[in-house]
Tab-separated table of C-alpha atoms in Angstrom:
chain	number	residue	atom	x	y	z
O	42	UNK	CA	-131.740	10.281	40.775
O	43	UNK	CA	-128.893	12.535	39.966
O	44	UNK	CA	-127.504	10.283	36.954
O	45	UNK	CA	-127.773	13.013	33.697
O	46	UNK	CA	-129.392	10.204	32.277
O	47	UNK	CA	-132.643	11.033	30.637
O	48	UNK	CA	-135.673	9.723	30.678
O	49	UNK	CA	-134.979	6.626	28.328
O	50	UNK	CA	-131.840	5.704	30.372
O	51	UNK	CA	-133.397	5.923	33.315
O	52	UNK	CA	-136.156	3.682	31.987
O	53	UNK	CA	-133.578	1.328	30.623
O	54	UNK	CA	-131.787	1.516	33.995
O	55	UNK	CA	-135.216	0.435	36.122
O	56	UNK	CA	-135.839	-2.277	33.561
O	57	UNK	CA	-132.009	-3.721	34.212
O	58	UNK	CA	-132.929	-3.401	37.866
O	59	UNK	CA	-136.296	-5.221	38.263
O	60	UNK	CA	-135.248	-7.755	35.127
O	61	UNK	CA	-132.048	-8.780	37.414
O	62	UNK	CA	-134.460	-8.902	40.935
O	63	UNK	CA	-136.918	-10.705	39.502
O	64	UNK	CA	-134.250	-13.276	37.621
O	65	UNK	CA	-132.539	-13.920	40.802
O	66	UNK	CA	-136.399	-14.400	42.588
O	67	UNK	CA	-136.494	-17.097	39.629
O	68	UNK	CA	-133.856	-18.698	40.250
O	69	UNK	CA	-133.703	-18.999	44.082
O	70	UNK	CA	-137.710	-19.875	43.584
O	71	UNK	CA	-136.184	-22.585	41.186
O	72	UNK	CA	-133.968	-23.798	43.670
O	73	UNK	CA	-130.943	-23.511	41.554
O	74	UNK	CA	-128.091	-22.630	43.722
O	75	UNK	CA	-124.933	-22.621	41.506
O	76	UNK	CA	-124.294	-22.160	37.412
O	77	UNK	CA	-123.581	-25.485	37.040
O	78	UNK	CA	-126.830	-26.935	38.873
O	79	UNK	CA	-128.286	-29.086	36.176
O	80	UNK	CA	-131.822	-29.537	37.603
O	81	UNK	CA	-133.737	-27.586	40.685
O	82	UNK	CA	-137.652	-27.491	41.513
O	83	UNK	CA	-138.762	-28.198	37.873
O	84	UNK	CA	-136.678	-30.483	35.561
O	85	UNK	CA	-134.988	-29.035	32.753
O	86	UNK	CA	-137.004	-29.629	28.926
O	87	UNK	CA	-134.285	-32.171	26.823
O	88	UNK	CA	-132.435	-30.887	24.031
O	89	UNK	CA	-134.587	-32.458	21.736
O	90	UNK	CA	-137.710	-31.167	22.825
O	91	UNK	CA	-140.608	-32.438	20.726
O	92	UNK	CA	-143.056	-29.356	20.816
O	93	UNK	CA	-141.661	-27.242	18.084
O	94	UNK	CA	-142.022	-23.955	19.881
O	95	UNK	CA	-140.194	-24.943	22.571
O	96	UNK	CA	-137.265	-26.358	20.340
O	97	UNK	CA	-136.807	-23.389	18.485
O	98	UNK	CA	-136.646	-21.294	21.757
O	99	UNK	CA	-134.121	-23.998	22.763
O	100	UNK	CA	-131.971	-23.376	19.991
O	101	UNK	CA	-131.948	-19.574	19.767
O	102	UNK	CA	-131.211	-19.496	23.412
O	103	UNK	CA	-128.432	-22.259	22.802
O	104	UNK	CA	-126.933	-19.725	19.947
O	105	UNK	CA	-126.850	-17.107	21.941
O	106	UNK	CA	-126.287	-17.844	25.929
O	107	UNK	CA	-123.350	-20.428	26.073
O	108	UNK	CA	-120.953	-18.347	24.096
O	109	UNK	CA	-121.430	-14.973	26.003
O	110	UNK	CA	-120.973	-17.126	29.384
O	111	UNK	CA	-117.825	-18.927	27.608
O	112	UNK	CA	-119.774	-22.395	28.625
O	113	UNK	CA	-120.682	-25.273	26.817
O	114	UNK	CA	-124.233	-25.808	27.997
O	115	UNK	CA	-127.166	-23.720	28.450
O	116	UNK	CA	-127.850	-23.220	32.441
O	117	UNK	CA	-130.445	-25.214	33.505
O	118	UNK	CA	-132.607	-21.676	34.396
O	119	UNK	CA	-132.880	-21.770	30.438
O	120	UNK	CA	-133.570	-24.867	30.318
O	121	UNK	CA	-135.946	-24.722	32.285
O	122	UNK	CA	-137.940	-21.298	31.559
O	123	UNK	CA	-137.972	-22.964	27.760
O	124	UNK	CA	-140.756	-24.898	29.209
O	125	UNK	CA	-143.268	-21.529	29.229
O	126	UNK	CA	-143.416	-18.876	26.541
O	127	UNK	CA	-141.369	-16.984	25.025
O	128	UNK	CA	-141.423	-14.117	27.779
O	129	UNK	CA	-139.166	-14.442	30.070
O	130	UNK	CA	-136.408	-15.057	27.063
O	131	UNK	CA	-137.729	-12.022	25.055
O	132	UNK	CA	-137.784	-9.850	27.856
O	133	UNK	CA	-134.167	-10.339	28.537
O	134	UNK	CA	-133.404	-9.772	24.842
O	135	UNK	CA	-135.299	-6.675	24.961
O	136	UNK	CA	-134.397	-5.484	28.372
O	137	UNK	CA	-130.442	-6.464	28.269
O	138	UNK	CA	-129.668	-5.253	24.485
O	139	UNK	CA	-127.353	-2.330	23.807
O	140	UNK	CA	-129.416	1.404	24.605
O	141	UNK	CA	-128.954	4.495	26.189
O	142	UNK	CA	-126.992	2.318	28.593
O	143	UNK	CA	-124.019	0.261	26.830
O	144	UNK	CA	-124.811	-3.700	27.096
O	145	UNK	CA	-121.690	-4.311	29.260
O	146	UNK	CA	-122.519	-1.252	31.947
O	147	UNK	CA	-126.420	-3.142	31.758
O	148	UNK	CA	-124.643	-6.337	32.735
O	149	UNK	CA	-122.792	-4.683	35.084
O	150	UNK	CA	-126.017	-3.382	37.096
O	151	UNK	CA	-127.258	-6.737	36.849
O	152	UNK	CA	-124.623	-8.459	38.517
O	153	UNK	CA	-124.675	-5.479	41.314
O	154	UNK	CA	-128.288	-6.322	41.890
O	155	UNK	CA	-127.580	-10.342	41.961
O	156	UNK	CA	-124.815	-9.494	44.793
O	157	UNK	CA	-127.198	-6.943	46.644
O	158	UNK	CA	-129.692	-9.997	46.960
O	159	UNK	CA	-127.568	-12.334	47.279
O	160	UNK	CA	-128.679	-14.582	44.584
O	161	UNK	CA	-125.642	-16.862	44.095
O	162	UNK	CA	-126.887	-18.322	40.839
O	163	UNK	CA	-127.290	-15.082	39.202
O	164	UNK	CA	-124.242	-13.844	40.579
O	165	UNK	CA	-122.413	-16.332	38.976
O	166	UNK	CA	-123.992	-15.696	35.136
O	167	UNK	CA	-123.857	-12.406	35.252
O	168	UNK	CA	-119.955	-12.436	36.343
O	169	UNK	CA	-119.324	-15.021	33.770
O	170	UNK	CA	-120.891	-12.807	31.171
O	171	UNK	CA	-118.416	-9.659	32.324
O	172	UNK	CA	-115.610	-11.853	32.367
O	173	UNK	CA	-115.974	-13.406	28.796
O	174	UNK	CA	-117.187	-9.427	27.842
O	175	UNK	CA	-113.187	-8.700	29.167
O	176	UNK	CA	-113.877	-7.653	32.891
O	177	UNK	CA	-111.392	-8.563	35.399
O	178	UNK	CA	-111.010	-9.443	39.349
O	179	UNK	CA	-110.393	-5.560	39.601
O	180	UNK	CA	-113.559	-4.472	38.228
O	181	UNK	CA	-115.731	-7.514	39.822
O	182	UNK	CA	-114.290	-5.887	43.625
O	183	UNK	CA	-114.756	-2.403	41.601
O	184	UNK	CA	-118.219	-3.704	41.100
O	185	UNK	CA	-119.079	-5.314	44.709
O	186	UNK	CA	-117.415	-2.304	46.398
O	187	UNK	CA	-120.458	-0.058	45.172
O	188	UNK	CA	-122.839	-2.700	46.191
O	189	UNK	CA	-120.825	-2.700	49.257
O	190	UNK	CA	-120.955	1.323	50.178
O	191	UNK	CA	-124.840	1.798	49.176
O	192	UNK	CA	-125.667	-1.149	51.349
O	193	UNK	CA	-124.294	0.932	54.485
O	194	UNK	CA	-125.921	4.223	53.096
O	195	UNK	CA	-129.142	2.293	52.387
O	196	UNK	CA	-128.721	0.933	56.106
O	197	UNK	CA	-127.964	4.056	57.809
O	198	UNK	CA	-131.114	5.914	55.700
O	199	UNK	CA	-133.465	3.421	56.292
O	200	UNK	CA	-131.963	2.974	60.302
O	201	UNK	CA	-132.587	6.481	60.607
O	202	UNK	CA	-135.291	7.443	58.639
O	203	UNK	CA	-133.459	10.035	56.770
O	204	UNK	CA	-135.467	12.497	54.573
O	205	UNK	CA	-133.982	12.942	51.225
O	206	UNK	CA	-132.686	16.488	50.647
O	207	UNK	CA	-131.136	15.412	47.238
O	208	UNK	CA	-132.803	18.178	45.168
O	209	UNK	CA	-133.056	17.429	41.187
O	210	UNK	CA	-131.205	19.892	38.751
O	211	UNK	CA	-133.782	22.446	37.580
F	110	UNK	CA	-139.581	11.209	60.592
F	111	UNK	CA	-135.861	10.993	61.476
F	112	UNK	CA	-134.391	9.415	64.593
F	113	UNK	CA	-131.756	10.878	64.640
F	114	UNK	CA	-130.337	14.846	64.777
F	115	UNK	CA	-128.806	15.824	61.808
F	116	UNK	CA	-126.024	17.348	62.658
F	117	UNK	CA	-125.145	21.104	61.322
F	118	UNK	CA	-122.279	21.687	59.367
F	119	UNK	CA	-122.173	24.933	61.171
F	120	UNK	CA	-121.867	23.543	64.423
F	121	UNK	CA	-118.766	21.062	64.080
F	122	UNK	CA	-115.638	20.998	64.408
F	123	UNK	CA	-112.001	18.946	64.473
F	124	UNK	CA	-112.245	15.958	62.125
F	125	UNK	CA	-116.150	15.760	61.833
F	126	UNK	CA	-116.015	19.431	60.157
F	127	UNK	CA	-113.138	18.092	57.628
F	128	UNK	CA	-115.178	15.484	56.139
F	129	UNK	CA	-118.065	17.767	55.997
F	130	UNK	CA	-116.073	20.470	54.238
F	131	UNK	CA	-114.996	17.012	51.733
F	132	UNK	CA	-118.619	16.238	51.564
F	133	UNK	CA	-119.610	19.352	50.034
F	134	UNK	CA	-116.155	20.050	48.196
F	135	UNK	CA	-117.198	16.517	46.103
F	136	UNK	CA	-120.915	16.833	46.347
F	137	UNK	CA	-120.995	20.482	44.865
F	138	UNK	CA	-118.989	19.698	41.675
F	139	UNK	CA	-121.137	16.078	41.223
F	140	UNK	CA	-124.382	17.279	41.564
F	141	UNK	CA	-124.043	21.107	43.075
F	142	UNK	CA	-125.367	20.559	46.336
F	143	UNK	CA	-125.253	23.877	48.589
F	144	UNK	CA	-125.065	21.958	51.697
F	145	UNK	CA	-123.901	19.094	53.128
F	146	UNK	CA	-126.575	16.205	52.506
F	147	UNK	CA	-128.307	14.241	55.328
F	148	UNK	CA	-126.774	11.113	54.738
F	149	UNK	CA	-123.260	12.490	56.105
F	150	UNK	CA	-124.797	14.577	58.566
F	151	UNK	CA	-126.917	11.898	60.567
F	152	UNK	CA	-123.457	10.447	60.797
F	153	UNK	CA	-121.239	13.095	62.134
F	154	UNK	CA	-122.338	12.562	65.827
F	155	UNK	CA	-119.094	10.542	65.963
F	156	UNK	CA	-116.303	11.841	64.477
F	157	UNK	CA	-113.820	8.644	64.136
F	158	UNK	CA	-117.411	6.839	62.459
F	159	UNK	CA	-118.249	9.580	59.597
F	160	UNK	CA	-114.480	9.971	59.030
F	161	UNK	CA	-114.222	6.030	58.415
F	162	UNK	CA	-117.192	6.031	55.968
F	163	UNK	CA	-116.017	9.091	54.145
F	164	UNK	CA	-112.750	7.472	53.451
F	165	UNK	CA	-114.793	4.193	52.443
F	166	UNK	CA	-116.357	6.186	50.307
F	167	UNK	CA	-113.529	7.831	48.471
F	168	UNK	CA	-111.622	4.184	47.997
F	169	UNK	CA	-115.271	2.299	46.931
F	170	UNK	CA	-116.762	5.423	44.602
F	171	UNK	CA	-113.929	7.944	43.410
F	172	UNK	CA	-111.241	5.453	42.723
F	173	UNK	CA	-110.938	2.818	39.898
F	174	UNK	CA	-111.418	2.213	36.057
F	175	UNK	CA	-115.559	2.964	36.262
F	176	UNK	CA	-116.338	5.950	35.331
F	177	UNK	CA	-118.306	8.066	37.979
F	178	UNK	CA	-121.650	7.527	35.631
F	179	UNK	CA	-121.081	3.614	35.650
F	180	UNK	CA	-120.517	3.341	39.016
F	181	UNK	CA	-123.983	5.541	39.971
F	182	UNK	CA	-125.775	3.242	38.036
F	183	UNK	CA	-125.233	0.668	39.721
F	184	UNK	CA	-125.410	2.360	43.172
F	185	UNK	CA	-128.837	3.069	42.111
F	186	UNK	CA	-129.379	-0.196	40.919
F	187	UNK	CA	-128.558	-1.696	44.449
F	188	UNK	CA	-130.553	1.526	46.308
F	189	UNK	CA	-133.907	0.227	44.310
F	190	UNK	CA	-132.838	-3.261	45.223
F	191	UNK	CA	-132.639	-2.355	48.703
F	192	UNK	CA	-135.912	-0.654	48.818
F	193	UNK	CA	-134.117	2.615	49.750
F	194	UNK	CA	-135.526	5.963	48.496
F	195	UNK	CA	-133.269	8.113	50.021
C-alpha cells in the first residue's frame, strides 16, 4: 500500500472493503437482486414488528437509511437483517461513519467493491447514496473506470504471477 | 514464480521504451520508484499492448475530479476484492 494513509486509515479503508464484500455476499445470499426487491430468501419483518428490539432497530434504521438513498422505504436487506441483532446495523454505523477517510470517499470504496463483485443490489444503494450525497454520472464512470483498470492489473498479476517490487517508503 | 520475462527497461526500444520512460516519469513523483515496476514490464513484450494500457491508464487514473488519494483507495479497495496482492 502506497496510500500516505496511516495506520488508522488504512484500518478504516480494510473495514470499508470487507464491510462492502461481505454486504454484497448478504445480499446475493439473500437473493435480492435489485433495490427495489421487496422480499428474497427470508421475508422482510413488518413495520410494526411486535418484539420491541426489533422495532426500535426498525425505526432507527427507517430515520436514517431512506433519506440518504432519497427513497421512501427501507430496502428489504434492512428489513430483513432487522430480524437478527443489532450487528450487522451497528457495524455499518461504525464502519461507514466519517474518519480518517471522509464518509462520501468510504461510500465511494464501497460502491467500487459492489461493482468489482458484481453485486447488483449493492451497486445500486451505494450509487443511490453518492447520488443523493451530490455525485454525478461523471464521477459514477470516474468511479467504475478505477474498478475497471485494477481489474486488468489484478488480471495480468495474478495471469502472470507477478512478484510485487512495490517497495514501502522508509 | 512468474510466467512470464519481465522485460528490462534497458533493453527496449521504439514505443515500448516511451511508455516505460512514462512509467517511471509518473511512478517516481507518486511513490519514487527507481525503476520501472513489474506490472508494466511483464507487459512490454508487445509494444502496441503496453502502449494501449498505459494510455488506459492515464484516461482511467490521472484524469478527472478524484483526487489521486481517492481514486487509490478505491483501486485498493477493488485489488483486496480481487484477491490480488500485487
Amino acid at each position: 500500500m502506497r496510500l500516505g494513509l496511516d495506520e488508522v486509515g488504512v484500518t478504516e479503508l480494510m473495514a470499508v472493503t470487507e464491510h462492502a464484500r461481505a454486504m454484497s455476499t448478504t445480499a446475493a445470499g439473500l437473493l435480492l437482486e435489485r433495490l427495489d426487491d421487496d422480499a428474497g430468501l427470508v421475508t422482510p419483518v413488518a413495520g410494526d414488528s411486535e418484539n420491541e428490539e426489533v422495532g426500535a432497530l426498525l425505526a432507527e434504521i427507517r430515520a436514517a437509511v431512506p433519506p440518504a438513498l432519497g427513497r421512501r422505504e427501507v430496502p428489504a436487506l434492512w428489513r430483513i437483517l432487522a430480524r437478527n441483532p443489532r450487528s450487522t446495523w451497528r457495524k455499518e454505523q461504525v464502519v461507514m461513519r466519517e474518519g480518517a477517510l471522509g464518509a462520501r470517499d468510504k461510500r465511494r470504496v464501497a460502491l467500487g467493491v459492489a461493482m468489482s463483485v458484481r453485486a447488483r443490489y449493492m451497486v445500486e444503494y451505494h450509487a443511490a447514496i453518492v447520488r443523493v450525497a451530490g455525485d454525478t454520472e461523471t464521477d459514477l464512470l470516474e468511479i467504475l473506470g478505477v474498478v475497471d483498470h485494477y481489474t486488468t492489473l489484478n488480471t495480468l498479476s495474478e495471469g502472470m504471477q507477478i512478484e510485487s517490487d512495490i517497495v514501502p517508503p522508509a | 514464480m512468474t510466467t512470464i520475462r519481465m522485460v528490462d527497461p534497458a533493453q527496449v526500444t521504439g514505443k515500448t521504451r516511451a511508455v516505460f520512460e512514462a512509467v517511471l516519469r509518473r511512478e517516481e513523483k507518486v511513490f519514487g520508484a527507481t525503476a520501472v515496476s513489474n506490472i508494466w514490464r511483464c507487459q512490454g513484450h508487445v509494444a502496441d499492448y503496453v502502449e494501449a494500457n498505459w494510455e488506459r491508464s492515464r484516461a482511467l487514473m490521472q484524469r478527472g475530479r478524484f483526487t489521486p488519494l481517492q481514486r487509490e483507495l478505491i483501486a485498493t479497495a477493488v485489488s483486496v476484492a480481487n484477491a490480488c496482492t500485487y
